Coordinates of C-alpha atoms in Angstrom, one line a residue:
M556 CA -6.7 -0.3 -30.1
W557 CA -6.8 -0.8 -26.4
L558 CA -10.1 0.1 -24.7
A559 CA -9.0 0.4 -21.1
S560 CA -10.9 1.1 -17.9
Y561 CA -11.1 0.3 -14.3
P562 CA -13.9 -2.3 -13.7
K563 CA -17.4 -0.9 -13.8
S564 CA -16.4 2.3 -15.4
G565 CA -18.2 2.1 -18.7
N566 CA -16.0 -0.2 -20.8
T567 CA -19.0 -2.4 -21.8
W568 CA -21.1 0.5 -22.8
M569 CA -18.3 1.8 -25.0
R570 CA -18.0 -1.6 -26.6
A571 CA -21.8 -1.6 -27.3
I572 CA -21.5 1.7 -29.1
V573 CA -18.6 0.5 -31.3
T574 CA -20.4 -2.8 -32.0
A575 CA -23.6 -1.0 -32.9
L576 CA -21.6 1.1 -35.5
G577 CA -20.9 -2.0 -37.5
T578 CA -24.1 -4.0 -36.9
H579 CA -27.5 -3.7 -38.5
R580 CA -30.0 -2.5 -35.9
H581 CA -32.1 -5.6 -36.2
L582 CA -29.1 -7.8 -35.5
F583 CA -27.6 -5.9 -32.6
A584 CA -28.1 -7.5 -29.2
V585 CA -26.3 -7.5 -25.9
N586 CA -24.5 -10.8 -26.5
Q587 CA -23.1 -9.6 -29.9
L588 CA -20.7 -7.1 -28.2
G589 CA -17.2 -7.4 -29.7
S590 CA -13.8 -7.2 -28.1
G591 CA -14.9 -8.9 -24.9
A592 CA -11.9 -11.3 -24.6
Q593 CA -9.2 -9.6 -22.6
P594 CA -5.5 -10.0 -23.4
M595 CA -4.8 -12.0 -20.2
Y596 CA -6.6 -15.0 -21.7
V597 CA -4.2 -17.0 -24.0
G598 CA -6.5 -19.8 -24.9
G599 CA -6.2 -18.6 -28.6
L600 CA -2.8 -20.2 -28.7
L601 CA -4.2 -23.5 -29.7
P602 CA -6.0 -22.4 -32.9
A603 CA -3.4 -19.8 -33.7
F604 CA -0.1 -21.7 -33.1
G605 CA -1.1 -25.2 -32.2
I606 CA 0.2 -24.7 -28.6
D607 CA -1.8 -25.8 -25.6
P608 CA -1.1 -23.1 -22.9
R609 CA -1.8 -25.6 -20.1
W610 CA 1.6 -27.3 -20.9
L611 CA 3.5 -24.0 -20.5
D612 CA 5.2 -22.6 -17.5
R613 CA 4.3 -19.1 -16.2
D614 CA 7.2 -17.3 -18.0
E615 CA 6.2 -18.9 -21.2
V616 CA 2.6 -17.9 -20.8
D617 CA 3.7 -14.2 -20.5
L618 CA 5.8 -14.7 -23.7
V619 CA 2.9 -16.2 -25.7
R620 CA 0.5 -13.5 -24.6
N621 CA 2.8 -11.0 -26.4
M622 CA 2.9 -13.3 -29.5
L623 CA -0.9 -13.4 -29.6
V624 CA -1.3 -9.6 -29.2
R625 CA 1.1 -9.0 -32.0
R626 CA -0.7 -11.5 -34.2
W627 CA -3.9 -9.5 -33.6
G628 CA -2.5 -6.1 -34.1
E629 CA 0.6 -6.0 -36.2
Q630 CA 0.1 -4.9 -39.9
D631 CA 2.1 -3.9 -42.9
D632 CA 3.0 -0.2 -43.3
D633 CA 0.5 0.1 -46.2
E634 CA -2.3 -1.0 -44.0
T635 CA -2.0 1.7 -41.3
S636 CA -5.4 3.3 -42.3
S637 CA -7.3 0.1 -41.7
R638 CA -10.1 -0.1 -39.1
P639 CA -8.6 -0.6 -35.7
I640 CA -9.2 -3.8 -33.7
L641 CA -10.6 -2.9 -30.3
R642 CA -9.4 -5.0 -27.3
K643 CA -10.9 -4.6 -23.9
T644 CA -8.6 -4.5 -20.8
H645 CA -9.0 -3.7 -17.1
E646 CA -5.3 -3.9 -16.5
V647 CA -2.9 -1.1 -15.5
Y648 CA -0.5 -0.1 -18.3
R649 CA 3.0 -1.4 -17.6
E650 CA 6.1 -2.0 -19.5
G651 CA 7.8 -5.4 -19.8
A652 CA 11.0 -7.1 -20.9
A653 CA 11.7 -7.2 -24.6
G654 CA 9.3 -9.8 -26.2
R655 CA 7.1 -9.9 -23.1
E656 CA 5.5 -6.5 -23.2
P657 CA 1.8 -6.8 -22.1
F658 CA 0.9 -4.1 -24.6
P659 CA 3.4 -4.4 -27.5
I660 CA 4.1 -1.1 -29.2
S661 CA 4.4 -2.7 -32.6
A662 CA 0.8 -4.0 -32.4
T663 CA -0.8 -0.9 -30.8
R664 CA -2.2 2.2 -32.5
A665 CA -3.5 4.0 -29.5
A666 CA -5.7 3.5 -26.4
I667 CA -9.0 4.9 -25.1
L668 CA -9.1 5.2 -21.3
V669 CA -12.7 5.4 -19.9
V670 CA -12.8 6.8 -16.4
R671 CA -15.8 7.3 -14.1
D672 CA -16.2 9.0 -10.8
P673 CA -14.9 6.5 -8.2
R674 CA -17.9 7.3 -5.9
D675 CA -20.2 5.9 -8.7
V676 CA -17.8 3.1 -9.5
A677 CA -17.9 1.9 -5.8
C678 CA -21.7 1.7 -6.0
S679 CA -21.6 -0.5 -9.1
Y680 CA -18.5 -2.5 -8.2
A681 CA -20.1 -3.8 -4.9
P682 CA -23.0 -5.9 -6.3
F683 CA -21.0 -7.1 -9.3
F684 CA -18.2 -8.6 -7.1
G685 CA -20.5 -9.6 -4.3
L686 CA -19.2 -7.0 -1.8
D687 CA -20.9 -4.6 0.5
I688 CA -20.2 -0.9 -0.1
D689 CA -17.5 -0.7 2.5
G690 CA -15.7 -3.6 0.9
S691 CA -16.0 -1.9 -2.5
V692 CA -14.7 1.4 -1.2
D693 CA -11.7 -0.5 0.3
A694 CA -11.1 -2.4 -3.0
L695 CA -10.9 0.7 -5.0
G696 CA -8.1 2.0 -2.8
R697 CA -5.9 -1.1 -2.9
D698 CA -3.0 -1.8 -5.2
L699 CA -3.2 -5.5 -4.9
P700 CA -0.2 -7.7 -5.7
E701 CA -0.2 -8.9 -9.3
G702 CA -0.3 -12.5 -8.4
K703 CA 1.0 -15.1 -10.9
A704 CA 0.2 -16.3 -14.3
S705 CA -2.0 -19.5 -14.4
P706 CA -1.2 -21.9 -17.3
A707 CA -4.0 -24.2 -16.0
N708 CA -6.5 -21.3 -16.6
S709 CA -4.8 -20.2 -19.8
S710 CA -4.2 -16.8 -18.4
T711 CA -1.5 -14.3 -17.5
V712 CA -1.7 -11.9 -14.6
Q713 CA -4.3 -9.1 -14.6
P714 CA -3.3 -6.3 -12.3
W715 CA -6.0 -3.7 -11.9
G716 CA -4.2 -1.5 -9.3
S717 CA -6.4 1.0 -7.4
W718 CA -8.8 3.4 -9.1
S719 CA -6.1 6.1 -9.0
S720 CA -3.1 4.0 -10.0
H721 CA -5.0 2.5 -12.9
A722 CA -5.7 6.0 -14.3
D723 CA -2.2 7.1 -13.5
S724 CA -0.7 4.2 -15.4
W725 CA -2.5 5.0 -18.6
L726 CA -2.2 8.7 -18.5
A727 CA 1.5 8.8 -17.7
D728 CA 3.8 10.6 -20.1
S729 CA 5.9 7.5 -20.5
V730 CA 3.1 5.5 -22.2
P731 CA 4.6 5.1 -25.8
F732 CA 1.4 5.6 -27.8
P733 CA -1.5 8.1 -27.7
V734 CA -4.1 7.6 -25.0
H735 CA -7.5 9.3 -25.5
L736 CA -9.3 10.1 -22.3
V737 CA -13.1 9.6 -22.2
R738 CA -15.1 10.4 -19.0
Y739 CA -18.2 8.3 -18.4
E740 CA -20.0 11.5 -17.3
D741 CA -19.3 13.1 -20.7
L742 CA -20.7 10.1 -22.5
K743 CA -23.9 10.4 -20.4
S744 CA -24.3 14.1 -21.3
D745 CA -23.3 14.0 -25.0
A746 CA -21.9 10.8 -26.3
V747 CA -21.7 11.9 -29.9
S748 CA -19.7 15.1 -29.3
T749 CA -17.5 13.2 -26.8
L750 CA -16.7 10.3 -29.1
A751 CA -16.6 11.8 -32.6
P752 CA -13.1 13.4 -32.2
V753 CA -11.7 10.3 -30.5
F754 CA -13.0 7.9 -33.1
D755 CA -11.6 10.2 -35.8
A756 CA -8.2 10.3 -34.2
I757 CA -8.0 6.5 -33.9
G758 CA -9.2 5.8 -37.5
L759 CA -12.6 4.5 -36.5
E760 CA -14.4 6.2 -39.4
C761 CA -18.0 7.1 -39.1
T762 CA -20.3 10.1 -39.8
E763 CA -21.9 11.9 -36.9
T764 CA -25.3 10.5 -38.1
E765 CA -23.9 6.9 -37.9
L766 CA -22.5 7.6 -34.5
A767 CA -25.7 9.1 -33.3
A768 CA -27.6 6.0 -34.5
A769 CA -25.1 3.7 -32.7
V770 CA -25.4 5.7 -29.5
E771 CA -29.2 5.4 -29.7
Q772 CA -29.0 1.7 -30.4
A773 CA -26.7 1.2 -27.4
R774 CA -28.7 3.2 -25.0
F775 CA -28.4 1.9 -21.4
D776 CA -32.0 1.1 -21.0
R777 CA -32.0 -0.9 -24.2
L778 CA -29.0 -2.9 -23.0
Q779 CA -30.8 -3.5 -19.7
Q780 CA -33.9 -4.8 -21.6
S781 CA -31.8 -7.0 -23.8
E782 CA -30.2 -8.5 -20.7
R783 CA -33.6 -9.1 -19.2
N784 CA -34.8 -10.8 -22.4
V785 CA -31.9 -13.1 -23.2
G786 CA -29.4 -12.7 -20.4
F787 CA -25.8 -11.5 -20.8
R788 CA -22.8 -13.8 -20.9
E789 CA -20.6 -11.4 -19.1
T790 CA -22.8 -11.1 -16.0
S791 CA -21.1 -12.1 -12.8
R792 CA -22.4 -15.1 -10.9
K793 CA -22.4 -12.9 -7.8
T794 CA -25.0 -10.5 -9.1
A795 CA -28.5 -10.6 -10.7
S796 CA -27.8 -8.2 -13.5
F797 CA -24.8 -6.6 -15.3
F798 CA -26.5 -3.4 -16.3
R799 CA -27.5 -1.9 -13.0
R800 CA -28.4 1.8 -13.1
G801 CA -25.9 3.5 -15.4
T802 CA -26.3 6.8 -13.7
S803 CA -24.0 9.6 -13.1
G804 CA -24.0 11.1 -9.6
G805 CA -26.1 8.3 -8.1
W806 CA -23.5 8.0 -5.3
R807 CA -25.2 10.9 -3.5
E808 CA -28.1 8.6 -2.7
E809 CA -26.1 5.4 -2.1
L810 CA -23.0 6.3 -0.1
T811 CA -22.7 7.4 3.5
A812 CA -20.7 10.5 4.4
T813 CA -18.0 8.1 5.9
Q814 CA -17.8 6.2 2.6
V815 CA -17.6 9.4 0.6
A816 CA -14.8 10.7 2.9
A817 CA -12.8 7.4 2.4
L818 CA -13.1 7.5 -1.4
E819 CA -12.1 11.2 -1.6
A820 CA -9.2 10.6 0.8
D821 CA -7.9 7.7 -1.3
H822 CA -8.3 9.4 -4.7
A823 CA -8.3 13.1 -4.1
E824 CA -5.4 14.1 -6.4
R825 CA -6.6 12.1 -9.4
M826 CA -10.2 13.0 -8.9
D827 CA -9.3 16.7 -8.8
E828 CA -7.3 16.4 -12.0
L829 CA -10.1 14.6 -13.8
G830 CA -12.7 17.1 -12.7
Y831 CA -14.6 15.1 -10.1
G832 CA -15.4 17.7 -7.4
L833 CA -14.4 17.0 -3.9
T834 CA -16.8 17.5 -1.0
T835 CA -14.6 17.0 2.1
D836 CA -12.3 19.2 4.1
P837 CA -8.7 19.0 2.7
V838 CA -7.0 18.7 6.1
E839 CA -9.3 16.0 7.3
R840 CA -9.0 14.3 4.0
A841 CA -5.2 14.2 4.2
A842 CA -5.3 12.8 7.7
L843 CA -7.8 10.1 6.7
F844 CA -5.6 9.1 3.7
E845 CA -2.6 8.6 6.0
V846 CA -4.6 6.3 8.3
R847 CA -6.1 4.3 5.4
E848 CA -2.7 3.9 3.8
S849 CA -1.4 2.6 7.1
R850 CA -4.2 0.1 7.5
R851 CA -3.6 -1.2 3.9
R852 CA 0.1 -1.7 4.7
Q853 CA -0.7 -3.5 7.9
E854 CA -3.2 -5.8 6.3
A855 CA -0.8 -6.6 3.5
A856 CA 1.9 -7.6 6.0
E857 CA 1.4 -10.7 8.2
W858 CA 2.0 -9.5 11.7
W859 CA 4.1 -12.6 12.7
R860 CA 6.4 -12.3 9.7
L861 CA 9.8 -10.5 9.9
P862 CA 12.1 -9.9 7.0
E863 CA 13.8 -13.1 6.0
R864 CA 17.3 -11.5 6.3
M865 CA 16.7 -11.1 10.1
G866 CA 16.6 -14.9 10.5
I867 CA 14.0 -15.0 13.2
E868 CA 11.3 -17.7 12.9
V869 CA 8.0 -16.6 14.6
T870 CA 5.3 -19.0 15.7
V871 CA 2.1 -18.7 17.7
G872 CA 1.6 -21.0 20.6
P873 CA 1.8 -21.6 24.4
V874 CA 4.9 -20.6 26.3
P875 CA 6.1 -21.9 29.8
E876 CA 5.1 -20.2 32.9
E877 CA 8.7 -20.3 34.3
L878 CA 12.2 -20.6 32.9
P879 CA 14.3 -22.7 35.3
G880 CA 17.1 -20.8 36.8
A881 CA 16.1 -17.5 35.2
T882 CA 17.0 -14.1 36.5
R883 CA 14.2 -11.5 36.8
P884 CA 15.4 -7.9 36.0
R885 CA 11.7 -7.0 36.2
P886 CA 8.8 -9.0 37.7
W887 CA 7.4 -9.7 34.2
I888 CA 10.8 -10.6 32.6
Q889 CA 12.7 -13.9 32.9
V890 CA 16.2 -14.3 31.4
T891 CA 18.6 -17.3 31.1
P892 CA 21.7 -17.5 29.0
D893 CA 19.8 -18.8 26.0
E894 CA 16.2 -17.8 26.6
A895 CA 14.1 -14.8 27.5
L896 CA 10.5 -14.7 28.4
V897 CA 8.4 -11.5 28.7
R898 CA 4.7 -11.5 30.0
F899 CA 2.3 -8.7 29.3
A900 CA -1.1 -7.6 30.5
A901 CA -4.2 -9.6 29.2
G902 CA -2.2 -12.8 29.2
S903 CA 0.1 -12.2 26.2
A904 CA 3.7 -13.4 26.3
V905 CA 6.7 -13.9 24.0
L906 CA 9.5 -16.4 24.4
V907 CA 12.8 -15.9 22.4
R908 CA 15.4 -18.7 22.1
A909 CA 19.0 -18.6 20.8
G910 CA 18.5 -15.4 18.8
K911 CA 16.5 -17.2 16.1
E912 CA 13.2 -18.4 17.4
A913 CA 10.3 -16.5 18.9
V914 CA 7.0 -18.0 20.2
V915 CA 4.1 -15.6 20.8
E916 CA 1.3 -16.6 23.1
W917 CA -1.7 -14.5 22.2
Q918 CA -5.5 -15.0 22.0
P919 CA -7.4 -12.4 19.9
D920 CA -10.3 -10.7 21.6
P921 CA -13.5 -11.8 19.8
D922 CA -14.9 -8.3 20.2
R923 CA -11.8 -6.6 18.7
P924 CA -10.8 -8.7 15.6
D925 CA -8.7 -5.9 14.2
D926 CA -6.4 -5.7 17.2
D927 CA -2.7 -5.8 16.2
P928 CA -0.3 -8.0 18.1
S929 CA 2.7 -7.1 15.9
W930 CA 4.3 -5.1 18.7
M931 CA 5.4 -8.3 20.5
V932 CA 7.2 -9.5 17.4
Q933 CA 8.6 -6.2 15.9
G934 CA 9.7 -4.8 19.2
W935 CA 10.4 -7.4 22.0
A936 CA 11.2 -10.5 19.8
V937 CA 13.6 -8.5 17.6
T938 CA 15.3 -6.8 20.6
L939 CA 15.8 -10.0 22.6
A940 CA 17.0 -12.0 19.5
M941 CA 19.6 -9.5 18.7
L942 CA 20.9 -9.4 22.3
Q943 CA 21.1 -13.2 22.3
R944 CA 23.3 -12.9 19.2
G945 CA 25.6 -10.5 21.0
D946 CA 24.4 -7.3 19.4
L947 CA 23.3 -4.1 21.0
S948 CA 20.1 -2.2 20.2
L949 CA 19.2 1.4 21.0
H950 CA 15.8 2.4 22.4
A951 CA 15.4 5.0 19.6
A952 CA 13.6 6.0 16.5
T953 CA 15.8 6.6 13.4
V954 CA 15.0 9.2 10.8
E955 CA 17.0 10.2 7.7
I956 CA 17.0 14.0 7.6
D957 CA 18.4 15.5 4.4
G958 CA 20.8 12.6 4.0
E959 CA 21.9 12.5 7.7
V960 CA 20.8 9.5 9.7
V961 CA 19.7 10.6 13.2
A962 CA 18.7 8.2 16.0
I963 CA 16.2 9.8 18.5
A964 CA 16.5 8.1 21.8
G965 CA 14.5 8.5 25.0
N966 CA 12.7 6.9 27.8
R967 CA 9.1 5.6 27.5
G968 CA 6.8 8.5 27.0
A969 CA 9.6 10.9 26.1
G970 CA 8.1 11.5 22.7
K971 CA 10.3 9.5 20.3
S972 CA 7.4 8.3 18.2
T973 CA 5.7 11.7 18.1
T974 CA 8.9 13.4 17.1
S975 CA 9.8 10.8 14.4
M976 CA 6.3 10.9 12.9
A977 CA 6.4 14.7 12.9
L978 CA 9.7 14.7 11.1
R979 CA 8.2 12.2 8.6
K980 CA 5.3 14.7 8.1
R981 CA 7.9 17.4 7.3
G982 CA 9.2 15.2 4.4
H983 CA 12.0 13.2 6.1
R984 CA 12.2 9.4 5.9
L985 CA 11.3 7.3 8.9
L986 CA 13.6 4.3 9.0
V987 CA 12.4 2.6 12.2
D988 CA 10.6 3.4 15.4
D989 CA 11.7 2.5 18.9
V990 CA 14.2 -0.2 18.1
T991 CA 17.4 0.8 16.3
L992 CA 19.6 -2.2 15.8
I993 CA 23.4 -1.5 16.1
E994 CA 26.1 -3.1 14.1
F995 CA 29.7 -1.8 14.3
R996 CA 31.9 -1.4 11.2
G997 CA 35.3 -0.2 12.5
N998 CA 34.5 2.8 14.7
E999 CA 31.2 3.5 13.0
A1000 CA 27.7 2.4 14.2
W1001 CA 25.4 1.2 11.5
T1002 CA 21.8 0.2 11.6
T1003 CA 19.7 -1.9 9.2
P1004 CA 16.0 -0.6 9.2
Y1005 CA 13.0 -2.9 9.2
S1006 CA 9.3 -2.3 9.1
R1007 CA 7.9 -1.7 12.6
N1008 CA 4.7 -0.1 13.5
V1009 CA 4.8 3.3 15.2
H1010 CA 2.9 3.2 18.5
L1011 CA 0.9 6.3 19.3
L1012 CA -1.2 7.5 22.2
P1013 CA -4.2 9.7 21.5
D1014 CA -2.3 13.0 22.1
A1015 CA 0.6 11.8 19.9
A1016 CA -1.8 10.9 17.1
E1017 CA -3.5 14.3 17.4
A1018 CA -0.1 16.1 17.4
V1019 CA 0.8 14.6 14.0
G1020 CA -2.6 15.0 12.5
L1021 CA -3.9 11.4 12.6
D1022 CA -7.3 10.1 13.7
F1023 CA -6.6 7.9 16.7
D1024 CA -10.1 6.2 16.5
A1025 CA -9.6 5.2 12.9
M1026 CA -6.4 3.3 13.5
R1027 CA -5.8 -0.3 14.5
V1028 CA -5.6 -0.8 18.3
L1029 CA -2.6 -2.7 19.6
A1030 CA -3.5 -6.1 21.1
G1031 CA -2.8 -7.3 24.6
G1032 CA -4.4 -4.5 26.6
R1033 CA -2.3 -1.8 25.1
A1034 CA -3.7 1.7 25.1
K1035 CA -2.0 2.7 21.9
V1036 CA -2.7 2.3 18.2
G1037 CA -0.2 1.1 15.5
F1038 CA 0.7 3.2 12.5
R1039 CA 2.7 1.4 9.8
A1040 CA 4.8 3.9 7.8
E1041 CA 6.2 3.1 4.4
D1042 CA 8.6 0.2 4.2
P1043 CA 12.2 1.5 4.8
P1044 CA 15.1 0.6 2.5
E1045 CA 16.8 -2.7 3.4
Q1046 CA 20.4 -1.5 3.1
P1047 CA 22.3 -0.6 6.3
H1048 CA 22.7 3.0 7.2
R1049 CA 25.5 4.7 9.2
I1050 CA 24.2 6.5 12.2
D1051 CA 25.5 10.1 11.9
R1052 CA 24.1 11.6 15.1
I1053 CA 22.2 10.5 18.2
V1054 CA 19.7 12.9 19.9
V1055 CA 18.5 12.0 23.4
L1056 CA 15.1 13.5 24.4
A1057 CA 15.3 14.6 28.1
P1058 CA 11.9 16.0 29.0
G1059 CA 12.6 16.3 32.7
R1060 CA 15.7 18.5 32.4
P1061 CA 15.4 22.0 33.8
A1062 CA 15.4 24.4 30.9
T1063 CA 13.8 27.7 30.0
E1064 CA 13.6 26.9 26.3
V1065 CA 14.2 24.1 23.9
Q1066 CA 18.0 23.4 23.9
L1067 CA 20.3 21.0 22.1
T1068 CA 23.4 20.3 24.1
E1069 CA 26.5 18.4 22.8
Q1070 CA 27.7 15.7 25.2
R1071 CA 31.4 15.4 26.1
G1072 CA 33.5 12.8 27.8
S1073 CA 31.8 10.4 30.2
A1074 CA 28.5 12.2 29.7
R1075 CA 28.3 10.5 26.3
L1076 CA 28.3 7.1 27.9
A1077 CA 25.8 8.1 30.7
S1078 CA 23.4 9.6 28.3
L1079 CA 23.0 6.3 26.4
M1080 CA 23.0 3.9 29.3
A1081 CA 19.3 4.2 30.0
H1082 CA 18.4 3.6 26.4
T1083 CA 20.5 0.5 25.8
R1084 CA 19.8 -1.5 29.0
R1085 CA 16.3 -2.6 27.8
D1086 CA 14.8 -3.0 31.2
G1087 CA 18.0 -4.5 32.6
I1088 CA 18.0 -7.4 30.1
A1089 CA 21.0 -6.3 28.0
P1090 CA 23.7 -6.7 30.7
L1091 CA 22.2 -10.1 31.6
V1092 CA 22.1 -11.5 28.1
L1093 CA 25.3 -9.9 26.8
G1094 CA 27.3 -10.1 30.0
Q1095 CA 28.5 -7.0 31.9
D1096 CA 31.8 -6.8 30.1
R1097 CA 30.5 -7.1 26.6
Y1098 CA 27.6 -4.7 27.3
F1099 CA 29.9 -2.0 28.6
S1100 CA 32.3 -2.5 25.7
L1101 CA 29.5 -2.1 23.1
L1102 CA 28.0 0.8 25.0
A1103 CA 31.4 2.6 25.0
K1104 CA 31.9 1.9 21.4
L1105 CA 28.4 3.3 20.5
A1106 CA 29.1 6.4 22.7
N1107 CA 32.2 7.2 20.6
A1108 CA 30.7 6.2 17.2
A1109 CA 28.7 9.4 16.5
P1110 CA 28.0 12.9 18.0
I1111 CA 25.5 12.7 20.9
Q1112 CA 23.2 15.5 21.8
V1113 CA 20.7 15.9 24.5
L1114 CA 17.5 17.8 23.7
S1115 CA 16.0 19.5 26.8
R1116 CA 12.5 21.0 26.9
P1117 CA 10.9 23.2 29.5
L1118 CA 8.2 21.6 31.6
D1119 CA 5.6 23.8 29.8
E1120 CA 5.3 26.3 27.0
W1121 CA 7.3 24.6 24.3
T1122 CA 6.1 23.5 20.8
L1123 CA 6.7 20.4 18.7
D1124 CA 7.9 22.7 15.9
E1125 CA 10.7 24.1 18.1
V1126 CA 11.9 20.5 18.8
L1127 CA 11.8 19.6 15.1
V1128 CA 13.7 22.6 14.0
A1129 CA 16.4 22.0 16.7
I1130 CA 16.8 18.4 15.6
E1131 CA 16.8 19.3 11.9
S1132 CA 19.5 22.0 12.4
G1133 CA 21.7 19.9 14.6
R1134 CA 23.3 23.0 16.0
P1135 CA 23.9 23.0 19.7
T1136 CA 22.2 25.8 21.6
G1137 CA 23.5 25.1 25.1

C-alpha cells in the first residue's frame, strides 16, 4: 500500500495515525512511526538475498529494487484480505520496463495520495531543506532531472517532479491500481470522516472509535512535544524541527503577493482541480507562467552548449583584437577564409574557426548575474559556423502552422520574433527564431531546428502577453530579454513557404503578395547576406548559387503592412491562411 505525497504534504502525519492504530497509547512515540523507509533504498538486499548493493551497477540496482518491493508486497491469492503493508514514497508514479517497475503491480494493492495546498507546502519546504521562501517556491515548480541510481549509497533514483506533476502522475487514469486522494486540509478539519472510507477501501480494518483514538494520539501538537522531548530521527540536518506548524492556510501570513502569484502561476490547473482557491488574475497568471517556464528552461540549459549533432565546440576565453588579412564587411566584423570575428558593445566578442569551434569573450556584470549571453552562441556562432561549412542560413523565424513549415524572414526590427511568438500563442509550434539553417535535398530546402532564445524588446513582449521585467536580460549591453520556448523536434523539416515581412512597403492594408521571377531572388537577398558575411565566406559564386536554389525551393510571399492602423491579428491571419491578397 503506497503512501505517496510530495515532500512536506502530510505523509508523516498519516504514518503517525496508522502507527497509532496498531500501537498501545503508552508505547506510541514519534520515533516508532512505521513505513519510513522509502523504496529507493535497497540496503535490505543484504539480509533478504545476501547481495551487497554496493557491488552492483546502476541497472542492477533498479532491478533489485523491484525484487525487494515484490518481496514485501506479493502474497498468495488466499491472503488478499490481510492487513496492507504501508510504504512511504515521495516519488512520482511512473512505469518501467518489465521486471524493473518502480511500483510493481503484482505487489501493490492500492495507493493513498496525500496532497496539500502548495502555498502551505512552500512555507514548510523552505526550512526543512534549508532554503529561503523564494527558493522553495522555485523548487515546487521544477521538474528536476531524475539523476542516476547510486549503488554506493544503496539507492535508486527518487524523482519528485514538481508539485503539479507529482499529483498528475498519481492521479492519471493510466495508473494500474486504485489511488485514494486525501487532502491535508480535510485531515485537519475532520480526520476520522476523511480516513474511515479510505481505510475501509484498502483493507485497513478499524472501527471509527479506534480511528478517533489514533487521530487523537497522533495530534500534531503531541508529535511536536514528542520531538522536543526525544528528538525525531527523520528531522533534516538543515532545520531545528520536523514538525513546524502543521497549519492549513498559514501561507496567508508567510508569503508575499509575488510568491503567491508565482505559485498560482505554476500550479493553477491542478490547484483548481483539487479545490485550492486561486487569488490572482487569470490573464496575469498565464503570462507569469510563460515567463517562469522560460526561465526554468534557460536555467536547465547551459548557455554555451549547443546540440551535439551540430558539431560546434564552444569555449569561453579571450579572442584576438585583429585577424591578419581580414576583410571588414562591417566595422565590427572581421572575416578571413577560415575565421570570423564579431565584436559587440560592452566588450563582448565571438570568434568562429573552421565551422566547428567558437570562442566567446564575455565578462558577466557583477550587478546583473542573471544576464544571458546565449545570443552570441545560438545566433552568431551557429550562423558563422554553418557559412564556414558551405551552408546558407536565412534570417528568419520558422513556425509549423497546421503541418506547414513557414519561414518568416525580415530585417532587424521587422517583427519576426513578435510574429513567431504570437503564432506560438495561437497554438502553432515555434521551431526556431531568427536563424533558419538551410540544407538542400534535391530541389527542396530543409531546416533542422535547434533551441534558440527568442529576443524581445519591451513592446514585443507586451504584444505577446509577457512581462518584460520578469525575463532574463541579454548580456553584452543588449536592450532585449531572452525567452526560451519549448525545445523543438530534432528531425529536419522541409520548408513549405517563406514569408518576408516588409514593414516599409506602401500599403493601405495588410497584404500578402506572391513573388514571381527575379523578385523571388531579390526578396531573399537581404535576409541571407548576414551583414555581408555570407558572400565573403561562401564566395560570390556559391552564395548566388545557393540563393537562387533557395528562391526556387518554396513559394515566397511578401507581407506588406501600412505605416499605421494595422493589427498583429491581421498579420497572423494572413500568414496562417497563406492566400495572396495582392
